[in-house]
Amino acid sequence: MTPATRQSVLGLYRKVLHIAKTWQSASGQPEETTREKEYIRNEARTLFRKNKNVTDPKLIKQCIEECEARIEIGLHYNIPYPRPIHLPPMGLAHKQGRTLRHQEKLRKISKPIYLKSHDEIS
């Protein structure tokens, strides 16, 4: 990892921890605010520790983009949890064959970047 990349990753980690410290829930309830702050801290620790040994520059860039997207979406909607996506169900495909593989590929491609690591942890 280059020093510039390391600095940007550490800067993102500090930014997430700062957001967790100053976070206010949308409802304004103290219990909910505490729960959401803890979620932000735990999610950041989990994801950053999971990816600490990543050395591939493309994968590092993808992780940085995902982190930035989750920060922006969380601040915009005032929701710390990943926003769900609504993909069409795969009910029209046969249980095997090219159509099913094609639909699975389309669903994988259409998944937003901010949900990639969330599915791996949950």
mmCIF file with all atom_site columns, C-alpha atoms in Angstrom:
data_model
loop_
_atom_site.group_PDB
_atom_site.id
_atom_site.type_symbol
_atom_site.label_atom_id
_atom_site.label_alt_id
_atom_site.label_comp_id
_atom_site.label_asym_id
_atom_site.label_entity_id
_atom_site.label_seq_id
_atom_site.pdbx_PDB_ins_code
_atom_site.Cartn_x
_atom_site.Cartn_y
_atom_site.Cartn_z
_atom_site.occupancy
_atom_site.B_iso_or_equiv
_atom_site.pdbx_formal_charge
_atom_site.auth_seq_id
_atom_site.auth_comp_id
_atom_site.auth_asym_id
_atom_site.auth_atom_id
_atom_site.pdbx_PDB_model_num
ATOM 1   C CA . MET A 1 1   ? 0.000   0.000   0.000   1.00 0.00 ? 1   MET A CA 1
ATOM 2   C CA . THR A 1 2   ? 1.376   3.382   -0.948  1.00 0.00 ? 2   THR A CA 1
ATOM 3   C CA . PRO A 1 3   ? 1.732   6.071   1.722   1.00 0.00 ? 3   PRO A CA 1
ATOM 4   C CA . ALA A 1 4   ? -0.910  8.215   -0.014  1.00 0.00 ? 4   ALA A CA 1
ATOM 5   C CA . THR A 1 5   ? -3.392  5.345   -0.016  1.00 0.00 ? 5   THR A CA 1
ATOM 6   C CA . ARG A 1 6   ? -2.619  4.595   3.614   1.00 0.00 ? 6   ARG A CA 1
ATOM 7   C CA . GLN A 1 7   ? -3.254  8.235   4.533   1.00 0.00 ? 7   GLN A CA 1
ATOM 8   C CA . SER A 1 8   ? -6.597  8.266   2.708   1.00 0.00 ? 8   SER A CA 1
ATOM 9   C CA . VAL A 1 9   ? -7.703  5.029   4.386   1.00 0.00 ? 9   VAL A CA 1
ATOM 10  C CA . LEU A 1 10  ? -6.713  6.306   7.840   1.00 0.00 ? 10  LEU A CA 1
ATOM 11  C CA . GLY A 1 11  ? -8.451  9.597   7.066   1.00 0.00 ? 11  GLY A CA 1
ATOM 12  C CA . LEU A 1 12  ? -11.647 7.731   6.188   1.00 0.00 ? 12  LEU A CA 1
ATOM 13  C CA . TYR A 1 13  ? -11.426 5.725   9.401   1.00 0.00 ? 13  TYR A CA 1
ATOM 14  C CA . ARG A 1 14  ? -11.007 8.922   11.443  1.00 0.00 ? 14  ARG A CA 1
ATOM 15  C CA . LYS A 1 15  ? -13.907 10.507  9.565   1.00 0.00 ? 15  LYS A CA 1
ATOM 16  C CA . VAL A 1 16  ? -16.191 7.564   10.342  1.00 0.00 ? 16  VAL A CA 1
ATOM 17  C CA . LEU A 1 17  ? -15.232 7.635   14.028  1.00 0.00 ? 17  LEU A CA 1
ATOM 18  C CA . HIS A 1 18  ? -15.860 11.387  14.127  1.00 0.00 ? 18  HIS A CA 1
ATOM 19  C CA . ILE A 1 19  ? -19.278 10.862  12.532  1.00 0.00 ? 19  ILE A CA 1
ATOM 20  C CA . ALA A 1 20  ? -20.037 8.206   15.152  1.00 0.00 ? 20  ALA A CA 1
ATOM 21  C CA . LYS A 1 21  ? -19.070 10.593  17.930  1.00 0.00 ? 21  LYS A CA 1
ATOM 22  C CA . THR A 1 22  ? -21.304 13.431  16.666  1.00 0.00 ? 22  THR A CA 1
ATOM 23  C CA . TRP A 1 23  ? -24.170 11.283  15.308  1.00 0.00 ? 23  TRP A CA 1
ATOM 24  C CA . GLN A 1 24  ? -27.776 12.186  16.137  1.00 0.00 ? 24  GLN A CA 1
ATOM 25  C CA . SER A 1 25  ? -30.564 9.787   15.222  1.00 0.00 ? 25  SER A CA 1
ATOM 26  C CA . ALA A 1 26  ? -33.438 11.009  13.079  1.00 0.00 ? 26  ALA A CA 1
ATOM 27  C CA . SER A 1 27  ? -35.930 10.430  15.897  1.00 0.00 ? 27  SER A CA 1
ATOM 28  C CA . GLY A 1 28  ? -33.840 12.257  18.498  1.00 0.00 ? 28  GLY A CA 1
ATOM 29  C CA . GLN A 1 29  ? -34.328 9.468   21.041  1.00 0.00 ? 29  GLN A CA 1
ATOM 30  C CA . PRO A 1 30  ? -31.224 9.064   23.248  1.00 0.00 ? 30  PRO A CA 1
ATOM 31  C CA . GLU A 1 31  ? -31.416 5.239   23.238  1.00 0.00 ? 31  GLU A CA 1
ATOM 32  C CA . GLU A 1 32  ? -31.685 5.104   19.473  1.00 0.00 ? 32  GLU A CA 1
ATOM 33  C CA . THR A 1 33  ? -28.840 7.603   19.071  1.00 0.00 ? 33  THR A CA 1
ATOM 34  C CA . THR A 1 34  ? -26.626 5.485   21.330  1.00 0.00 ? 34  THR A CA 1
ATOM 35  C CA . ARG A 1 35  ? -27.532 2.314   19.431  1.00 0.00 ? 35  ARG A CA 1
ATOM 36  C CA . GLU A 1 36  ? -26.791 3.938   16.059  1.00 0.00 ? 36  GLU A CA 1
ATOM 37  C CA . LYS A 1 37  ? -23.469 5.373   17.287  1.00 0.00 ? 37  LYS A CA 1
ATOM 38  C CA . GLU A 1 38  ? -22.430 1.917   18.484  1.00 0.00 ? 38  GLU A CA 1
ATOM 39  C CA . TYR A 1 39  ? -23.486 0.391   15.151  1.00 0.00 ? 39  TYR A CA 1
ATOM 40  C CA . ILE A 1 40  ? -21.358 2.898   13.225  1.00 0.00 ? 40  ILE A CA 1
ATOM 41  C CA . ARG A 1 41  ? -18.300 2.204   15.408  1.00 0.00 ? 41  ARG A CA 1
ATOM 42  C CA . ASN A 1 42  ? -18.701 -1.576  15.251  1.00 0.00 ? 42  ASN A CA 1
ATOM 43  C CA . GLU A 1 43  ? -19.319 -1.605  11.491  1.00 0.00 ? 43  GLU A CA 1
ATOM 44  C CA . ALA A 1 44  ? -16.232 0.549   10.891  1.00 0.00 ? 44  ALA A CA 1
ATOM 45  C CA . ARG A 1 45  ? -14.029 -1.630  13.113  1.00 0.00 ? 45  ARG A CA 1
ATOM 46  C CA . THR A 1 46  ? -15.286 -4.824  11.518  1.00 0.00 ? 46  THR A CA 1
ATOM 47  C CA . LEU A 1 47  ? -14.839 -3.688  7.916   1.00 0.00 ? 47  LEU A CA 1
ATOM 48  C CA . PHE A 1 48  ? -11.504 -1.945  8.388   1.00 0.00 ? 48  PHE A CA 1
ATOM 49  C CA . ARG A 1 49  ? -10.041 -4.905  10.293  1.00 0.00 ? 49  ARG A CA 1
ATOM 50  C CA . LYS A 1 50  ? -11.401 -7.350  7.736   1.00 0.00 ? 50  LYS A CA 1
ATOM 51  C CA . ASN A 1 51  ? -9.705  -5.447  4.918   1.00 0.00 ? 51  ASN A CA 1
ATOM 52  C CA . LYS A 1 52  ? -6.449  -4.532  6.669   1.00 0.00 ? 52  LYS A CA 1
ATOM 53  C CA . ASN A 1 53  ? -4.420  -7.140  4.746   1.00 0.00 ? 53  ASN A CA 1
ATOM 54  C CA . VAL A 1 54  ? -5.760  -6.245  1.295   1.00 0.00 ? 54  VAL A CA 1
ATOM 55  C CA . THR A 1 55  ? -2.873  -5.471  -1.063  1.00 0.00 ? 55  THR A CA 1
ATOM 56  C CA . ASP A 1 56  ? -4.521  -5.352  -4.502  1.00 0.00 ? 56  ASP A CA 1
ATOM 57  C CA . PRO A 1 57  ? -4.735  -1.666  -5.553  1.00 0.00 ? 57  PRO A CA 1
ATOM 58  C CA . LYS A 1 58  ? -8.029  -2.185  -7.418  1.00 0.00 ? 58  LYS A CA 1
ATOM 59  C CA . LEU A 1 59  ? -9.638  -3.830  -4.406  1.00 0.00 ? 59  LEU A CA 1
ATOM 60  C CA . ILE A 1 60  ? -8.319  -1.104  -2.097  1.00 0.00 ? 60  ILE A CA 1
ATOM 61  C CA . LYS A 1 61  ? -9.796  1.537   -4.414  1.00 0.00 ? 61  LYS A CA 1
ATOM 62  C CA . GLN A 1 62  ? -13.127 -0.310  -4.436  1.00 0.00 ? 62  GLN A CA 1
ATOM 63  C CA . CYS A 1 63  ? -13.156 -0.459  -0.621  1.00 0.00 ? 63  CYS A CA 1
ATOM 64  C CA . ILE A 1 64  ? -12.394 3.270   -0.399  1.00 0.00 ? 64  ILE A CA 1
ATOM 65  C CA . GLU A 1 65  ? -15.202 4.059   -2.849  1.00 0.00 ? 65  GLU A CA 1
ATOM 66  C CA . GLU A 1 66  ? -17.602 1.882   -0.869  1.00 0.00 ? 66  GLU A CA 1
ATOM 67  C CA . CYS A 1 67  ? -16.680 3.629   2.365   1.00 0.00 ? 67  CYS A CA 1
ATOM 68  C CA . GLU A 1 68  ? -17.142 7.076   0.831   1.00 0.00 ? 68  GLU A CA 1
ATOM 69  C CA . ALA A 1 69  ? -20.504 6.047   -0.657  1.00 0.00 ? 69  ALA A CA 1
ATOM 70  C CA . ARG A 1 70  ? -21.757 4.691   2.676   1.00 0.00 ? 70  ARG A CA 1
ATOM 71  C CA . ILE A 1 71  ? -20.657 7.882   4.450   1.00 0.00 ? 71  ILE A CA 1
ATOM 72  C CA . GLU A 1 72  ? -22.436 10.116  1.941   1.00 0.00 ? 72  GLU A CA 1
ATOM 73  C CA . ILE A 1 73  ? -25.626 8.053   1.912   1.00 0.00 ? 73  ILE A CA 1
ATOM 74  C CA . GLY A 1 74  ? -25.689 7.785   5.706   1.00 0.00 ? 74  GLY A CA 1
ATOM 75  C CA . LEU A 1 75  ? -25.247 11.513  6.173   1.00 0.00 ? 75  LEU A CA 1
ATOM 76  C CA . HIS A 1 76  ? -27.729 12.388  3.445   1.00 0.00 ? 76  HIS A CA 1
ATOM 77  C CA . TYR A 1 77  ? -30.547 10.159  4.696   1.00 0.00 ? 77  TYR A CA 1
ATOM 78  C CA . ASN A 1 78  ? -29.516 10.350  8.371   1.00 0.00 ? 78  ASN A CA 1
ATOM 79  C CA . ILE A 1 79  ? -29.612 6.551   8.528   1.00 0.00 ? 79  ILE A CA 1
ATOM 80  C CA . PRO A 1 80  ? -26.410 4.693   9.479   1.00 0.00 ? 80  PRO A CA 1
ATOM 81  C CA . TYR A 1 81  ? -27.613 1.359   8.111   1.00 0.00 ? 81  TYR A CA 1
ATOM 82  C CA . PRO A 1 82  ? -27.146 0.403   4.442   1.00 0.00 ? 82  PRO A CA 1
ATOM 83  C CA . ARG A 1 83  ? -30.183 1.322   2.389   1.00 0.00 ? 83  ARG A CA 1
ATOM 84  C CA . PRO A 1 84  ? -31.840 -1.731  0.845   1.00 0.00 ? 84  PRO A CA 1
ATOM 85  C CA . ILE A 1 85  ? -32.163 -2.042  -2.893  1.00 0.00 ? 85  ILE A CA 1
ATOM 86  C CA . HIS A 1 86  ? -35.185 -3.347  -4.701  1.00 0.00 ? 86  HIS A CA 1
ATOM 87  C CA . LEU A 1 87  ? -34.193 -5.761  -7.413  1.00 0.00 ? 87  LEU A CA 1
ATOM 88  C CA . PRO A 1 88  ? -36.813 -7.671  -9.350  1.00 0.00 ? 88  PRO A CA 1
ATOM 89  C CA . PRO A 1 89  ? -37.356 -11.195 -8.043  1.00 0.00 ? 89  PRO A CA 1
ATOM 90  C CA . MET A 1 90  ? -35.951 -14.084 -10.022 1.00 0.00 ? 90  MET A CA 1
ATOM 91  C CA . GLY A 1 91  ? -39.296 -15.839 -10.188 1.00 0.00 ? 91  GLY A CA 1
ATOM 92  C CA . LEU A 1 92  ? -39.424 -15.940 -13.974 1.00 0.00 ? 92  LEU A CA 1
ATOM 93  C CA . ALA A 1 93  ? -36.280 -17.979 -14.479 1.00 0.00 ? 93  ALA A CA 1
ATOM 94  C CA . HIS A 1 94  ? -36.164 -21.736 -14.478 1.00 0.00 ? 94  HIS A CA 1
ATOM 95  C CA . LYS A 1 95  ? -34.410 -23.343 -11.541 1.00 0.00 ? 95  LYS A CA 1
ATOM 96  C CA . GLN A 1 96  ? -31.402 -24.059 -13.747 1.00 0.00 ? 96  GLN A CA 1
ATOM 97  C CA . GLY A 1 97  ? -30.060 -23.010 -17.082 1.00 0.00 ? 97  GLY A CA 1
ATOM 98  C CA . ARG A 1 98  ? -28.878 -19.944 -18.907 1.00 0.00 ? 98  ARG A CA 1
ATOM 99  C CA . THR A 1 99  ? -31.793 -17.703 -17.957 1.00 0.00 ? 99  THR A CA 1
ATOM 100 C CA . LEU A 1 100 ? -31.206 -18.208 -14.232 1.00 0.00 ? 100 LEU A CA 1
ATOM 101 C CA . ARG A 1 101 ? -27.453 -17.633 -14.584 1.00 0.00 ? 101 ARG A CA 1
ATOM 102 C CA . HIS A 1 102 ? -28.129 -14.524 -16.645 1.00 0.00 ? 102 HIS A CA 1
ATOM 103 C CA . GLN A 1 103 ? -30.561 -13.117 -14.042 1.00 0.00 ? 103 GLN A CA 1
ATOM 104 C CA . GLU A 1 104 ? -28.137 -13.893 -11.205 1.00 0.00 ? 104 GLU A CA 1
ATOM 105 C CA . LYS A 1 105 ? -25.375 -12.095 -13.115 1.00 0.00 ? 105 LYS A CA 1
ATOM 106 C CA . LEU A 1 106 ? -27.617 -9.063  -13.711 1.00 0.00 ? 106 LEU A CA 1
ATOM 107 C CA . ARG A 1 107 ? -28.540 -8.924  -10.003 1.00 0.00 ? 107 ARG A CA 1
ATOM 108 C CA . LYS A 1 108 ? -24.873 -9.104  -9.007  1.00 0.00 ? 108 LYS A CA 1
ATOM 109 C CA . ILE A 1 109 ? -23.891 -6.353  -11.451 1.00 0.00 ? 109 ILE A CA 1
ATOM 110 C CA . SER A 1 110 ? -26.761 -4.081  -10.414 1.00 0.00 ? 110 SER A CA 1
ATOM 111 C CA . LYS A 1 111 ? -25.953 -4.257  -6.697  1.00 0.00 ? 111 LYS A CA 1
ATOM 112 C CA . PRO A 1 112 ? -24.759 -0.843  -5.465  1.00 0.00 ? 112 PRO A CA 1
ATOM 113 C CA . ILE A 1 113 ? -21.203 -0.539  -4.220  1.00 0.00 ? 113 ILE A CA 1
ATOM 114 C CA . TYR A 1 114 ? -22.281 0.372   -0.711  1.00 0.00 ? 114 TYR A CA 1
ATOM 115 C CA . LEU A 1 115 ? -23.859 -3.057  -0.159  1.00 0.00 ? 115 LEU A CA 1
ATOM 116 C CA . LYS A 1 116 ? -20.958 -5.257  -1.244  1.00 0.00 ? 116 LYS A CA 1
ATOM 117 C CA . SER A 1 117 ? -19.298 -5.703  2.151   1.00 0.00 ? 117 SER A CA 1
ATOM 118 C CA . HIS A 1 118 ? -22.570 -5.557  4.086   1.00 0.00 ? 118 HIS A CA 1
ATOM 119 C CA . ASP A 1 119 ? -23.681 -8.847  2.539   1.00 0.00 ? 119 ASP A CA 1
ATOM 120 C CA . GLU A 1 120 ? -20.380 -10.503 3.426   1.00 0.00 ? 120 GLU A CA 1
ATOM 121 C CA . ILE A 1 121 ? -20.662 -9.587  7.120   1.00 0.00 ? 121 ILE A CA 1
ATOM 122 C CA . SER A 1 122 ? -24.388 -10.201 7.703   1.00 0.00 ? 122 SER A CA 1
#
